[in-house]
């Protein structure tokens, strides 16, 4: 089997690698721990609101979608990092629970657009408000600055 051509490193590249700052493993480990704690908090909040964590994430993905027009099932599949058929089944369950509604795309009838129902909006707002409060409570100084620069949950 032929070997791929080896690229020559630019002059001084090995020196730059050697001079790179060391990884702060303690800070990285602490961040990962805090991230997992927050995710566990958020997942429990979703369950208390009568949803699965994935349903909560889907509501957030639909509400936070930024491309023009409502998101499609494919958009939500990409947001959740799941296969399209899994997103279809998730949307089926969420529609039965009254959390989302489906609309035919006026430009392409093969595509289904998603919208939160009033019930979906209410559940998302309740969980999101608690998540923002928790983030503000446990935030590091850098994250606090970020949260302070973002609008509070009641301003949307």
CSV table of N, CA and C in Angstrom, one decimal:
chain,number,residue,atom,x,y,z
A,1,UNK,N,0.9,-1.2,0.0
A,1,UNK,CA,0.0,0.0,0.0
A,1,UNK,C,0.9,1.2,0.0
A,2,UNK,N,0.7,2.2,-0.9
A,2,UNK,CA,1.5,3.4,-1.0
A,2,UNK,C,1.4,4.2,0.2
A,3,UNK,N,2.4,4.8,0.7
A,3,UNK,CA,2.4,5.7,1.8
A,3,UNK,C,2.1,7.1,1.3
A,4,UNK,N,1.3,7.9,2.1
A,4,UNK,CA,1.0,9.3,1.7
A,4,UNK,C,2.3,10.1,1.8
A,5,UNK,N,2.3,11.1,1.0
A,5,UNK,CA,3.5,12.0,1.1
A,5,UNK,C,3.5,12.7,2.4
A,6,UNK,N,4.7,12.8,2.9
A,6,UNK,CA,4.9,13.6,4.2
A,6,UNK,C,5.1,15.0,3.9
A,7,UNK,N,4.4,15.9,4.5
A,7,UNK,CA,4.6,17.3,4.4
A,7,UNK,C,5.7,17.8,5.3
A,8,UNK,N,6.4,18.7,4.8
A,8,UNK,CA,7.5,19.2,5.6
A,8,UNK,C,6.9,20.3,6.5
A,9,UNK,N,7.3,20.3,7.7
A,9,UNK,CA,6.8,21.3,8.7
A,9,UNK,C,7.5,22.6,8.4
A,10,UNK,N,6.9,23.8,8.5
A,10,UNK,CA,7.5,25.0,8.2
A,10,UNK,C,8.7,25.2,9.2
A,11,UNK,N,9.6,26.0,8.8
A,11,UNK,CA,10.8,26.3,9.7
A,11,UNK,C,10.3,26.8,11.0
A,12,UNK,N,10.8,26.3,12.1
A,12,UNK,CA,10.5,26.8,13.4
A,12,UNK,C,9.2,26.2,14.0
A,13,UNK,N,8.5,25.3,13.3
A,13,UNK,CA,7.3,24.7,13.8
A,13,UNK,C,7.5,23.9,15.0
A,14,UNK,N,8.6,23.1,15.0
A,14,UNK,CA,8.8,22.2,16.2
A,14,UNK,C,9.2,23.1,17.4
A,15,UNK,N,9.8,24.2,17.2
A,15,UNK,CA,10.2,25.1,18.3
A,15,UNK,C,8.9,25.7,18.9
A,16,UNK,N,7.9,26.0,18.0
A,16,UNK,CA,6.6,26.6,18.5
A,16,UNK,C,5.9,25.5,19.3
A,17,UNK,N,5.9,24.3,18.9
A,17,UNK,CA,5.2,23.3,19.6
A,17,UNK,C,5.8,23.1,21.0
A,18,UNK,N,7.1,23.1,21.1
A,18,UNK,CA,7.8,22.9,22.3
A,18,UNK,C,7.6,24.1,23.3
A,19,UNK,N,7.3,25.3,22.7
A,19,UNK,CA,7.1,26.5,23.5
A,19,UNK,C,5.7,26.7,23.9
A,20,UNK,N,4.8,25.8,23.4
A,20,UNK,CA,3.3,26.0,23.7
A,20,UNK,C,3.1,25.9,25.2
A,21,UNK,N,2.1,26.7,25.7
A,21,UNK,CA,1.8,26.7,27.1
A,21,UNK,C,1.3,25.3,27.5
A,22,UNK,N,1.7,24.9,28.7
A,22,UNK,CA,1.2,23.6,29.2
A,22,UNK,C,-0.3,23.6,29.4
A,23,UNK,N,-0.9,22.4,29.3
A,23,UNK,CA,-2.3,22.3,29.6
A,23,UNK,C,-2.6,22.4,31.1
A,24,UNK,N,-3.6,23.2,31.4
A,24,UNK,CA,-4.0,23.3,32.8
A,24,UNK,C,-5.0,22.2,33.1
A,25,UNK,N,-4.5,21.0,33.4
A,25,UNK,CA,-5.4,19.8,33.6
A,25,UNK,C,-6.3,20.0,34.8
A,26,UNK,N,-5.9,20.7,35.8
A,26,UNK,CA,-6.7,20.9,37.0
A,26,UNK,C,-7.9,21.8,36.6
A,27,UNK,N,-7.7,22.8,35.8
A,27,UNK,CA,-8.8,23.7,35.4
A,27,UNK,C,-9.7,23.0,34.5
A,28,UNK,N,-9.1,22.2,33.5
A,28,UNK,CA,-9.9,21.5,32.6
A,28,UNK,C,-10.8,20.5,33.3
A,29,UNK,N,-10.2,19.8,34.2
A,29,UNK,CA,-11.0,18.8,35.0
A,29,UNK,C,-12.1,19.4,35.8
A,30,UNK,N,-11.8,20.6,36.4
A,30,UNK,CA,-12.8,21.3,37.2
A,30,UNK,C,-14.0,21.8,36.3
A,31,UNK,N,-13.6,22.3,35.1
A,31,UNK,CA,-14.6,22.7,34.2
A,31,UNK,C,-15.5,21.6,33.8
A,32,UNK,N,-14.9,20.4,33.4
A,32,UNK,CA,-15.7,19.2,33.0
A,32,UNK,C,-16.6,18.8,34.1
A,33,UNK,N,-16.1,18.8,35.4
A,33,UNK,CA,-16.9,18.4,36.5
A,33,UNK,C,-18.1,19.4,36.7
A,34,UNK,N,-17.8,20.7,36.6
A,34,UNK,CA,-18.9,21.7,36.7
A,34,UNK,C,-19.9,21.5,35.6
A,35,UNK,N,-19.4,21.2,34.4
A,35,UNK,CA,-20.3,21.1,33.2
A,35,UNK,C,-21.2,19.9,33.5
A,36,UNK,N,-20.7,18.7,33.9
A,36,UNK,CA,-21.5,17.5,34.2
A,36,UNK,C,-22.5,17.8,35.3
A,37,UNK,N,-22.1,18.6,36.4
A,37,UNK,CA,-23.0,18.9,37.4
A,37,UNK,C,-24.2,19.7,36.9
A,38,UNK,N,-23.9,20.7,36.0
A,38,UNK,CA,-25.0,21.5,35.4
A,38,UNK,C,-25.9,20.6,34.6
A,39,UNK,N,-25.3,19.8,33.7
A,39,UNK,CA,-26.1,18.9,32.9
A,39,UNK,C,-27.0,18.0,33.7
A,40,UNK,N,-26.5,17.5,34.8
A,40,UNK,CA,-27.3,16.6,35.7
A,40,UNK,C,-28.4,17.5,36.3
A,41,UNK,N,-28.1,18.7,36.7
A,41,UNK,CA,-29.2,19.6,37.2
A,41,UNK,C,-30.2,19.9,36.2
A,42,UNK,N,-29.8,20.2,34.9
A,42,UNK,CA,-30.7,20.5,33.8
A,42,UNK,C,-31.6,19.3,33.5
A,43,UNK,N,-31.0,18.1,33.4
A,43,UNK,CA,-31.7,16.9,33.1
A,43,UNK,C,-32.8,16.6,34.2
A,44,UNK,N,-32.4,16.8,35.5
A,44,UNK,CA,-33.4,16.6,36.5
A,44,UNK,C,-34.5,17.6,36.4
A,45,UNK,N,-34.2,18.8,36.1
A,45,UNK,CA,-35.2,19.8,35.9
A,45,UNK,C,-36.2,19.5,34.8
A,46,UNK,N,-35.7,18.9,33.7
A,46,UNK,CA,-36.5,18.5,32.6
A,46,UNK,C,-37.5,17.4,33.1
A,47,UNK,N,-36.9,16.4,33.8
A,47,UNK,CA,-37.8,15.3,34.3
A,47,UNK,C,-38.9,15.8,35.3
A,48,UNK,N,-38.5,16.8,36.1
A,48,UNK,CA,-39.5,17.4,37.1
A,48,UNK,C,-40.6,18.1,36.3
A,49,UNK,N,-40.3,18.6,35.1
A,49,UNK,CA,-41.3,19.3,34.3
A,49,UNK,C,-42.0,18.3,33.4
A,50,UNK,N,-41.8,17.0,33.6
A,50,UNK,CA,-42.5,16.0,32.8
A,50,UNK,C,-42.0,15.7,31.4
A,51,UNK,N,-40.7,16.0,31.2
A,51,UNK,CA,-40.1,15.8,29.9
A,51,UNK,C,-38.9,14.9,30.1
A,52,UNK,N,-38.4,14.3,29.0
A,52,UNK,CA,-37.1,13.7,29.0
A,52,UNK,C,-36.1,14.8,28.8
A,53,UNK,N,-34.8,14.6,29.2
A,53,UNK,CA,-33.8,15.5,28.8
A,53,UNK,C,-33.7,15.8,27.3
A,54,UNK,N,-33.9,14.8,26.5
A,54,UNK,CA,-33.8,15.0,25.0
A,54,UNK,C,-35.0,15.8,24.5
A,55,UNK,N,-36.1,15.7,25.1
A,55,UNK,CA,-37.3,16.5,24.8
A,55,UNK,C,-37.0,18.0,25.1
A,56,UNK,N,-36.4,18.2,26.3
A,56,UNK,CA,-36.1,19.6,26.7
A,56,UNK,C,-35.0,20.1,25.7
A,57,UNK,N,-34.0,19.4,25.3
A,57,UNK,CA,-33.0,19.8,24.4
A,57,UNK,C,-33.7,20.1,23.0
A,58,UNK,N,-34.6,19.3,22.6
A,58,UNK,CA,-35.3,19.6,21.3
A,58,UNK,C,-36.1,20.9,21.4
A,59,UNK,N,-36.8,21.1,22.5
A,59,UNK,CA,-37.6,22.4,22.6
A,59,UNK,C,-36.6,23.5,22.5
A,60,UNK,N,-35.5,23.4,23.2
A,60,UNK,CA,-34.5,24.5,23.2
A,60,UNK,C,-33.9,24.7,21.8
A,61,UNK,N,-33.7,23.6,21.1
A,61,UNK,CA,-33.2,23.7,19.7
A,61,UNK,C,-34.2,24.4,18.8
A,62,UNK,N,-35.5,24.0,19.0
A,62,UNK,CA,-36.5,24.7,18.1
A,62,UNK,C,-36.7,26.1,18.4
A,63,UNK,N,-36.7,26.5,19.7
A,63,UNK,CA,-36.9,27.9,20.1
A,63,UNK,C,-35.6,28.7,19.8
A,64,UNK,N,-34.5,28.1,19.9
A,64,UNK,CA,-33.2,28.9,19.6
A,64,UNK,C,-32.8,28.8,18.2
A,65,UNK,N,-33.5,28.2,17.3
A,65,UNK,CA,-33.1,28.1,15.9
A,65,UNK,C,-32.9,29.5,15.3
A,66,UNK,N,-31.8,29.7,14.6
A,66,UNK,CA,-31.5,31.1,14.1
A,66,UNK,C,-31.6,31.2,12.6
A,67,UNK,N,-31.7,30.1,11.8
A,67,UNK,CA,-31.8,30.3,10.4
A,67,UNK,C,-33.1,30.9,10.0
A,68,UNK,N,-33.2,31.5,8.8
A,68,UNK,CA,-34.5,32.0,8.4
A,68,UNK,C,-35.6,30.9,8.4
A,69,UNK,N,-36.7,31.2,8.9
A,69,UNK,CA,-37.8,30.2,8.9
A,69,UNK,C,-37.7,29.3,10.0
A,70,UNK,N,-38.8,28.6,10.3
A,70,UNK,CA,-38.9,27.6,11.4
A,70,UNK,C,-37.9,26.4,11.1
A,71,UNK,N,-37.4,25.8,12.1
A,71,UNK,CA,-36.6,24.6,11.9
A,71,UNK,C,-37.3,23.4,11.4
A,72,UNK,N,-36.6,22.5,10.7
A,72,UNK,CA,-37.2,21.3,10.2
A,72,UNK,C,-36.7,20.2,11.1
A,73,UNK,N,-37.3,19.0,10.9
A,73,UNK,CA,-36.9,17.8,11.7
A,73,UNK,C,-35.4,17.6,11.4
A,74,UNK,N,-34.9,17.7,10.2
A,74,UNK,CA,-33.5,17.6,9.9
A,74,UNK,C,-32.6,18.5,10.7
A,75,UNK,N,-33.1,19.8,10.8
A,75,UNK,CA,-32.3,20.8,11.6
A,75,UNK,C,-32.2,20.3,13.1
A,76,UNK,N,-33.3,19.8,13.6
A,76,UNK,CA,-33.3,19.4,15.0
A,76,UNK,C,-32.4,18.1,15.2
A,77,UNK,N,-32.5,17.2,14.2
A,77,UNK,CA,-31.6,16.0,14.2
A,77,UNK,C,-30.1,16.5,14.3
A,78,UNK,N,-29.7,17.4,13.5
A,78,UNK,CA,-28.4,17.9,13.5
A,78,UNK,C,-28.1,18.6,14.8
A,79,UNK,N,-29.0,19.4,15.4
A,79,UNK,CA,-28.8,20.1,16.7
A,79,UNK,C,-28.6,19.1,17.8
A,80,UNK,N,-29.3,18.0,17.8
A,80,UNK,CA,-29.2,17.0,18.8
A,80,UNK,C,-28.2,15.9,18.5
A,81,UNK,N,-27.6,16.0,17.4
A,81,UNK,CA,-26.6,15.0,17.0
A,81,UNK,C,-27.2,13.6,16.9
A,82,UNK,N,-28.4,13.5,16.3
A,82,UNK,CA,-29.0,12.2,16.2
A,82,UNK,C,-29.4,12.0,14.7
A,83,UNK,N,-29.8,10.8,14.4
A,83,UNK,CA,-30.2,10.5,13.0
A,83,UNK,C,-31.6,11.0,12.7
A,84,UNK,N,-31.8,11.3,11.5
A,84,UNK,CA,-33.1,11.9,11.1
A,84,UNK,C,-34.3,11.1,11.6
A,85,UNK,N,-34.3,9.8,11.4
A,85,UNK,CA,-35.4,8.9,11.7
A,85,UNK,C,-35.6,9.0,13.3
A,86,UNK,N,-34.5,9.1,14.0
A,86,UNK,CA,-34.7,9.3,15.5
A,86,UNK,C,-35.4,10.6,15.8
A,87,UNK,N,-35.0,11.6,15.1
A,87,UNK,CA,-35.7,12.9,15.3
A,87,UNK,C,-37.1,12.9,15.0
A,88,UNK,N,-37.5,12.1,13.9
A,88,UNK,CA,-38.9,12.0,13.5
A,88,UNK,C,-39.7,11.3,14.7
A,89,UNK,N,-39.1,10.3,15.2
A,89,UNK,CA,-39.8,9.6,16.3
A,89,UNK,C,-39.9,10.5,17.5
A,90,UNK,N,-38.9,11.2,17.8
A,90,UNK,CA,-38.9,12.2,19.0
A,90,UNK,C,-40.0,13.2,18.7
A,91,UNK,N,-40.1,13.7,17.5
A,91,UNK,CA,-41.1,14.7,17.2
A,91,UNK,C,-42.5,14.1,17.3
A,92,UNK,N,-42.7,12.8,16.9
A,92,UNK,CA,-43.9,12.1,17.0
A,92,UNK,C,-44.4,12.1,18.5
A,93,UNK,N,-43.5,11.7,19.4
A,93,UNK,CA,-43.8,11.6,20.8
A,93,UNK,C,-44.1,13.0,21.4
A,94,UNK,N,-43.3,14.0,21.0
A,94,UNK,CA,-43.5,15.4,21.5
A,94,UNK,C,-44.8,16.0,21.0
A,95,UNK,N,-45.2,15.6,19.7
A,95,UNK,CA,-46.5,16.1,19.2
A,95,UNK,C,-47.7,15.5,20.0
A,96,UNK,N,-47.5,14.2,20.3
A,96,UNK,CA,-48.6,13.5,21.1
A,96,UNK,C,-48.7,14.1,22.5
A,97,UNK,N,-47.6,14.6,23.0
A,97,UNK,CA,-47.6,15.3,24.4
A,97,UNK,C,-48.1,16.7,24.3
A,98,UNK,N,-48.3,17.2,23.1
A,98,UNK,CA,-48.7,18.6,22.9
A,98,UNK,C,-47.6,19.6,23.1
A,99,UNK,N,-46.3,19.2,22.9
A,99,UNK,CA,-45.2,20.2,23.0
A,99,UNK,C,-44.8,20.9,21.8
A,100,UNK,N,-45.0,20.2,20.6
A,100,UNK,CA,-44.7,20.8,19.3
A,100,UNK,C,-45.8,20.6,18.3
A,101,UNK,N,-45.8,21.4,17.3
A,101,UNK,CA,-46.7,21.2,16.2
A,101,UNK,C,-45.9,21.2,14.9
A,102,UNK,N,-46.4,20.5,13.9
A,102,UNK,CA,-45.8,20.4,12.7
A,102,UNK,C,-46.5,21.2,11.6
A,103,UNK,N,-45.8,21.8,10.7
A,103,UNK,CA,-46.3,22.6,9.6
A,103,UNK,C,-45.7,22.1,8.4
A,104,UNK,N,-46.5,22.0,7.3
A,104,UNK,CA,-45.9,21.7,6.0
A,104,UNK,C,-45.1,22.9,5.5
A,105,UNK,N,-43.9,22.7,5.0
A,105,UNK,CA,-43.1,23.8,4.5
A,105,UNK,C,-43.8,24.3,3.2
A,106,UNK,N,-44.2,25.6,3.2
A,106,UNK,CA,-44.9,26.1,2.0
A,106,UNK,C,-44.1,26.1,0.7
A,107,UNK,N,-42.8,26.0,0.8
A,107,UNK,CA,-41.9,25.9,-0.4
A,107,UNK,C,-41.6,24.5,-0.8
A,108,UNK,N,-41.7,23.6,0.1
A,108,UNK,CA,-41.4,22.2,-0.2
A,108,UNK,C,-42.2,21.3,0.7
A,109,UNK,N,-43.2,20.7,0.2
A,109,UNK,CA,-44.2,19.9,1.0
A,109,UNK,C,-43.5,18.6,1.6
A,110,UNK,N,-42.3,18.3,1.1
A,110,UNK,CA,-41.6,17.1,1.7
A,110,UNK,C,-41.0,17.4,3.0
A,111,UNK,N,-40.8,18.7,3.3
A,111,UNK,CA,-40.2,19.1,4.5
A,111,UNK,C,-41.2,19.5,5.6
A,112,UNK,N,-41.0,19.2,6.8
A,112,UNK,CA,-41.9,19.5,7.9
A,112,UNK,C,-41.2,20.5,8.8
A,113,UNK,N,-41.8,21.6,9.1
A,113,UNK,CA,-41.3,22.6,10.0
A,113,UNK,C,-41.9,22.4,11.3
A,114,UNK,N,-41.2,22.8,12.3
A,114,UNK,CA,-41.6,22.6,13.7
A,114,UNK,C,-41.8,23.9,14.5
A,115,UNK,N,-42.8,23.9,15.3
A,115,UNK,CA,-43.1,25.1,16.1
A,115,UNK,C,-43.5,24.6,17.5
A,116,UNK,N,-43.1,25.4,18.6
A,116,UNK,CA,-43.5,25.0,19.9
A,116,UNK,C,-45.0,25.4,20.1
A,117,UNK,N,-45.7,24.6,20.8
A,117,UNK,CA,-47.0,24.9,21.2
A,117,UNK,C,-46.9,25.8,22.5
A,118,UNK,N,-48.1,26.3,22.9
A,118,UNK,CA,-48.1,27.1,24.2
A,118,UNK,C,-47.6,26.2,25.3
A,119,UNK,N,-48.0,24.9,25.4
A,119,UNK,CA,-47.5,24.0,26.4
A,119,UNK,C,-46.0,23.8,26.3
A,120,UNK,N,-45.5,23.7,25.1
A,120,UNK,CA,-44.0,23.5,24.9
A,120,UNK,C,-43.3,24.8,25.4
A,121,UNK,N,-43.8,25.9,25.0
A,121,UNK,CA,-43.2,27.2,25.4
A,121,UNK,C,-43.2,27.3,26.9
A,122,UNK,N,-44.3,27.0,27.6
A,122,UNK,CA,-44.3,27.1,29.0
A,122,UNK,C,-43.3,26.2,29.7
A,123,UNK,N,-43.2,24.9,29.3
A,123,UNK,CA,-42.3,24.0,29.9
A,123,UNK,C,-40.9,24.4,29.6
A,124,UNK,N,-40.6,24.9,28.4
A,124,UNK,CA,-39.2,25.3,28.1
A,124,UNK,C,-38.8,26.5,29.0
A,125,UNK,N,-39.8,27.5,29.1
A,125,UNK,CA,-39.5,28.7,29.9
A,125,UNK,C,-39.2,28.3,31.3
A,126,UNK,N,-40.0,27.4,31.9
A,126,UNK,CA,-39.8,27.0,33.3
A,126,UNK,C,-38.5,26.4,33.5
A,127,UNK,N,-38.1,25.4,32.7
A,127,UNK,CA,-36.8,24.7,32.9
A,127,UNK,C,-35.7,25.7,32.6
A,128,UNK,N,-35.8,26.5,31.6
A,128,UNK,CA,-34.7,27.4,31.2
A,128,UNK,C,-34.5,28.5,32.3
A,129,UNK,N,-35.5,29.0,32.9
A,129,UNK,CA,-35.4,29.9,34.0
A,129,UNK,C,-34.6,29.3,35.1
A,130,UNK,N,-34.9,28.1,35.5
A,130,UNK,CA,-34.1,27.4,36.6
A,130,UNK,C,-32.7,27.2,36.2
A,131,UNK,N,-32.5,26.8,34.9
A,131,UNK,CA,-31.1,26.6,34.4
A,131,UNK,C,-30.3,27.8,34.5
A,132,UNK,N,-30.8,29.0,34.1
A,132,UNK,CA,-30.1,30.2,34.1
A,132,UNK,C,-29.8,30.6,35.5
A,133,UNK,N,-30.8,30.4,36.4
A,133,UNK,CA,-30.5,30.7,37.9
A,133,UNK,C,-29.4,29.9,38.4
A,134,UNK,N,-29.4,28.6,38.0
A,134,UNK,CA,-28.3,27.7,38.5
A,134,UNK,C,-27.0,28.1,37.9
A,135,UNK,N,-26.9,28.5,36.7
A,135,UNK,CA,-25.7,28.9,36.1
A,135,UNK,C,-25.2,30.2,36.8
A,136,UNK,N,-26.1,31.1,37.1
A,136,UNK,CA,-25.7,32.3,37.8
A,136,UNK,C,-25.1,32.0,39.2
A,137,UNK,N,-25.7,31.0,39.8
A,137,UNK,CA,-25.3,30.6,41.2
A,137,UNK,C,-24.0,30.0,41.2
A,138,UNK,N,-23.6,29.1,40.3
A,138,UNK,CA,-22.4,28.4,40.3
A,138,UNK,C,-21.3,28.9,39.4
A,139,UNK,N,-21.6,29.9,38.7
A,139,UNK,CA,-20.7,30.4,37.6
A,139,UNK,C,-19.3,30.9,38.1
A,140,UNK,N,-18.3,30.6,37.3
A,140,UNK,CA,-17.0,31.1,37.6
A,140,UNK,C,-17.0,32.6,37.2
A,141,UNK,N,-16.0,33.4,37.6
A,141,UNK,CA,-16.0,34.8,37.2
A,141,UNK,C,-16.1,35.0,35.7
A,142,UNK,N,-15.4,34.2,34.9
A,142,UNK,CA,-15.5,34.4,33.4
A,142,UNK,C,-16.9,34.1,32.9
A,143,UNK,N,-17.5,33.1,33.4
A,143,UNK,CA,-18.9,32.7,33.0
A,143,UNK,C,-19.9,33.8,33.5
A,144,UNK,N,-19.6,34.3,34.7
A,144,UNK,CA,-20.5,35.4,35.3
A,144,UNK,C,-20.5,36.6,34.4
A,145,UNK,N,-19.3,37.0,33.9
A,145,UNK,CA,-19.2,38.1,32.9
A,145,UNK,C,-20.0,37.8,31.7
A,146,UNK,N,-20.0,36.6,31.2
A,146,UNK,CA,-20.7,36.2,30.0
A,146,UNK,C,-22.2,36.3,30.3
A,147,UNK,N,-22.6,35.7,31.4
A,147,UNK,CA,-24.0,35.7,31.8
A,147,UNK,C,-24.6,37.1,32.0
A,148,UNK,N,-23.7,38.0,32.6
A,148,UNK,CA,-24.1,39.4,32.9
A,148,UNK,C,-24.4,40.1,31.5
A,149,UNK,N,-23.6,39.8,30.5
A,149,UNK,CA,-23.7,40.5,29.2
A,149,UNK,C,-24.9,39.9,28.4
A,150,UNK,N,-25.5,38.8,28.8
A,150,UNK,CA,-26.7,38.3,28.2
A,150,UNK,C,-27.9,38.7,28.9
A,151,UNK,N,-29.0,38.9,28.1
A,151,UNK,CA,-30.3,39.3,28.7
A,151,UNK,C,-30.8,38.2,29.7
A,152,UNK,N,-31.4,38.7,30.8
A,152,UNK,CA,-31.9,37.8,31.8
A,152,UNK,C,-33.1,37.0,31.1
A,153,UNK,N,-33.5,35.9,31.8
A,153,UNK,CA,-34.5,35.0,31.2
A,153,UNK,C,-35.9,35.7,31.1
A,154,UNK,N,-36.2,36.8,31.8
A,154,UNK,CA,-37.4,37.4,31.7
A,154,UNK,C,-37.5,38.5,30.6
A,155,UNK,N,-36.4,38.7,29.9
A,155,UNK,CA,-36.4,39.8,28.9
A,155,UNK,C,-36.7,39.4,27.5
A,156,UNK,N,-37.0,38.1,27.3
A,156,UNK,CA,-37.2,37.7,25.9
A,156,UNK,C,-38.6,37.7,25.6
